[in-house]
XYZ file of C-alpha atoms in Angstrom:
219
model
C 62.167 -74.432 29.150
C 60.481 -72.803 32.273
C 63.354 -70.778 33.025
C 63.780 -69.679 29.679
C 60.210 -68.565 29.572
C 60.460 -66.529 32.793
C 63.571 -64.940 31.372
C 62.397 -63.768 27.839
C 58.883 -62.432 29.321
C 60.825 -59.297 31.085
C 62.735 -58.655 27.898
C 59.690 -58.855 26.117
C 57.895 -56.188 28.337
C 60.852 -54.030 27.898
C 60.712 -54.375 24.170
C 56.977 -53.680 23.734
C 57.320 -50.669 26.222
C 60.401 -49.365 24.038
C 58.107 -49.615 20.724
C 55.416 -47.767 22.672
C 57.850 -44.864 23.601
C 59.496 -44.522 20.076
C 55.651 -44.597 18.867
C 54.956 -41.512 21.174
C 57.736 -39.453 19.891
C 57.061 -36.296 18.052
C 59.138 -37.143 14.577
C 58.525 -33.865 12.776
C 61.764 -32.018 11.772
C 59.935 -28.961 10.676
C 60.138 -25.581 12.819
C 56.888 -24.552 11.364
C 55.358 -27.042 13.681
C 56.906 -25.476 16.776
C 55.962 -22.060 15.701
C 52.288 -23.228 15.245
C 52.282 -24.625 18.754
C 53.756 -21.535 20.135
C 51.119 -19.267 18.557
C 48.382 -21.557 19.922
C 49.875 -21.439 23.331
C 48.265 -19.083 26.017
C 51.173 -17.864 28.049
C 50.559 -17.123 31.565
C 52.705 -14.681 33.892
C 54.728 -17.931 35.209
C 55.487 -18.590 31.680
C 57.211 -15.211 31.096
C 58.999 -15.255 34.309
C 60.215 -18.627 33.659
C 61.374 -17.485 29.705
C 62.973 -14.120 30.984
C 64.790 -15.984 34.126
C 66.443 -18.423 31.804
C 67.275 -15.876 28.914
C 68.770 -13.449 31.658
C 70.624 -16.538 33.177
C 72.004 -17.481 29.885
C 73.166 -14.294 29.066
C 74.843 -13.800 32.242
C 76.841 -16.897 32.051
C 77.491 -16.476 28.499
C 78.988 -13.199 29.288
C 81.509 -14.679 31.808
C 82.160 -17.673 29.942
C 85.813 -17.847 29.027
C 86.449 -20.867 27.193
C 85.032 -21.488 24.665
C 86.030 -17.749 23.766
C 83.883 -15.317 21.606
C 82.583 -15.873 18.827
C 82.855 -19.741 19.397
C 80.751 -19.671 22.519
C 77.744 -18.126 20.420
C 77.626 -21.488 19.132
C 76.062 -22.705 22.145
C 72.947 -20.544 22.210
C 72.689 -21.020 18.350
C 72.586 -24.968 19.032
C 70.153 -24.467 21.879
C 67.791 -22.273 19.891
C 67.961 -24.664 16.981
C 67.140 -27.710 19.457
C 64.152 -25.717 20.674
C 62.933 -24.890 16.951
C 63.104 -28.710 15.666
C 60.092 -30.516 17.005
C 61.920 -33.676 17.237
C 64.471 -32.308 19.386
C 62.310 -29.756 21.237
C 60.455 -32.593 23.147
C 63.635 -33.187 24.887
C 65.153 -29.575 25.020
C 62.206 -27.556 26.424
C 61.664 -29.790 29.545
C 65.318 -30.273 30.145
C 65.876 -26.324 30.106
C 66.387 -26.396 33.920
C 68.904 -29.244 33.404
C 70.943 -27.371 30.937
C 70.692 -24.223 33.154
C 72.288 -26.222 35.738
C 74.946 -27.738 33.576
C 75.832 -24.107 32.551
C 75.878 -22.534 35.823
C 77.944 -25.243 37.077
C 80.638 -25.142 34.371
C 80.741 -21.303 34.181
C 80.883 -20.424 37.741
C 84.705 -21.085 37.455
C 84.944 -17.766 35.378
C 83.290 -15.918 38.538
C 86.057 -13.010 39.306
C 87.551 -13.374 42.688
C 86.397 -10.041 43.755
C 82.722 -11.213 43.173
C 83.109 -14.479 45.285
C 82.311 -14.693 48.984
C 84.775 -15.835 51.591
C 84.725 -19.453 52.250
C 83.094 -20.685 55.341
C 85.464 -22.855 57.340
C 83.650 -23.950 60.531
C 79.919 -23.676 59.154
C 79.675 -27.622 58.063
C 81.694 -28.799 61.171
C 79.506 -26.635 63.535
C 76.393 -27.973 61.694
C 77.705 -31.445 61.959
C 78.009 -30.803 65.813
C 74.478 -29.392 66.052
C 72.567 -31.795 64.129
C 74.284 -35.257 64.883
C 75.927 -34.673 68.309
C 79.584 -34.990 67.137
C 81.976 -34.724 64.352
C 81.177 -37.499 62.041
C 83.741 -36.715 59.556
C 86.357 -37.316 62.169
C 84.848 -40.469 63.479
C 84.680 -41.702 59.966
C 88.219 -40.694 59.342
C 89.731 -43.000 61.818
C 88.201 -46.181 60.299
C 90.057 -47.057 56.812
C 89.709 -49.989 54.794
C 89.660 -50.573 51.148
C 86.438 -52.050 51.230
C 84.870 -49.029 53.095
C 86.574 -46.767 50.418
C 84.670 -49.084 47.785
C 81.461 -48.611 49.515
C 81.763 -44.777 49.965
C 82.792 -44.502 46.166
C 79.876 -46.508 44.599
C 77.019 -43.980 45.780
C 79.271 -41.001 45.485
C 81.372 -41.862 42.196
C 79.003 -44.273 40.288
C 75.304 -44.362 41.416
C 74.588 -40.789 42.084
C 75.800 -40.139 38.425
C 74.173 -43.018 36.531
C 70.746 -43.268 38.662
C 69.248 -39.942 36.978
C 69.880 -41.427 33.484
C 68.384 -44.608 34.445
C 65.225 -42.994 36.160
C 64.920 -41.135 33.090
C 64.876 -44.043 30.867
C 62.460 -45.857 33.124
C 60.035 -43.053 33.068
C 60.376 -42.878 29.081
C 59.786 -46.199 28.752
C 56.877 -47.009 31.254
C 55.256 -43.798 32.288
C 53.531 -41.034 29.962
C 55.948 -38.374 28.759
C 54.631 -35.883 31.213
C 56.000 -37.687 33.944
C 59.458 -37.756 32.297
C 59.224 -33.773 31.661
C 58.265 -33.185 35.209
C 61.232 -35.211 36.507
C 63.762 -33.367 34.117
C 62.293 -30.165 35.442
C 62.604 -31.114 39.083
C 65.949 -32.745 38.545
C 67.506 -29.645 36.757
C 65.876 -27.019 39.359
C 67.167 -29.144 42.415
C 70.572 -29.160 41.006
C 70.630 -25.469 40.085
C 69.420 -24.455 43.318
C 72.535 -26.539 44.661
C 74.890 -24.620 42.624
C 73.503 -21.474 43.689
C 73.884 -22.354 47.306
C 77.625 -23.398 46.849
C 78.179 -20.073 44.729
C 76.545 -17.614 47.502
C 77.425 -19.905 50.452
C 80.723 -21.648 49.808
C 81.848 -24.008 52.428
C 84.890 -26.169 53.197
C 84.434 -29.774 53.854
C 84.162 -30.638 57.458
C 87.699 -32.475 57.031
C 89.220 -29.261 56.044
C 88.806 -27.813 59.705
C 90.935 -30.974 61.126
C 93.497 -30.573 58.556
C 94.282 -26.878 58.594
C 92.036 -25.691 61.467
C 90.366 -22.262 61.045
C 92.870 -20.950 58.207
C 91.092 -19.350 55.559
C 90.137 -21.512 52.570
C 90.376 -20.416 48.862
């Protein structure tokens, strides 16, 4: 009985938090409510910069996107605009705008013409390893192989880092004010978007590339 009581208590706590989180949701599906909020909002310079940046970025990637092709790809901005207009979905879509920008950039960057792409830096990351850590860590790690080590490397890279953002978002939605979740979504989106920009502007071969192929140009 004692064990059962303590096992049920966390579930009850989560259930209460879930009910409260659902109660905080805007359940309206009327776009007129969104238009009313927009008219009441006092736009600042940062708001205009934010909007112009995302609109320009979306147009740029939509222009480069080859799959889906035109006119099917026009469905993407249509659905996004619809999601922003409906209050029930806008409470998720608006804060997640940087996340959508990151996903769009990550996916569409594959369609960047070869003539636009900078050369891949082969020796930059190995050099940074030597400067920062005093040696070639990748070479040292490659000398020790074992299935258990593979699993330990796969868990954080292949599972945890993909699931953790969703777990964190769920925890914030349940146990924190909605502003905390909105801030998390924005920061998470901007961080990943910046990472993709760095990969596009400064493409680098992984450190093991130099050990396998030397300084041969990578593509």
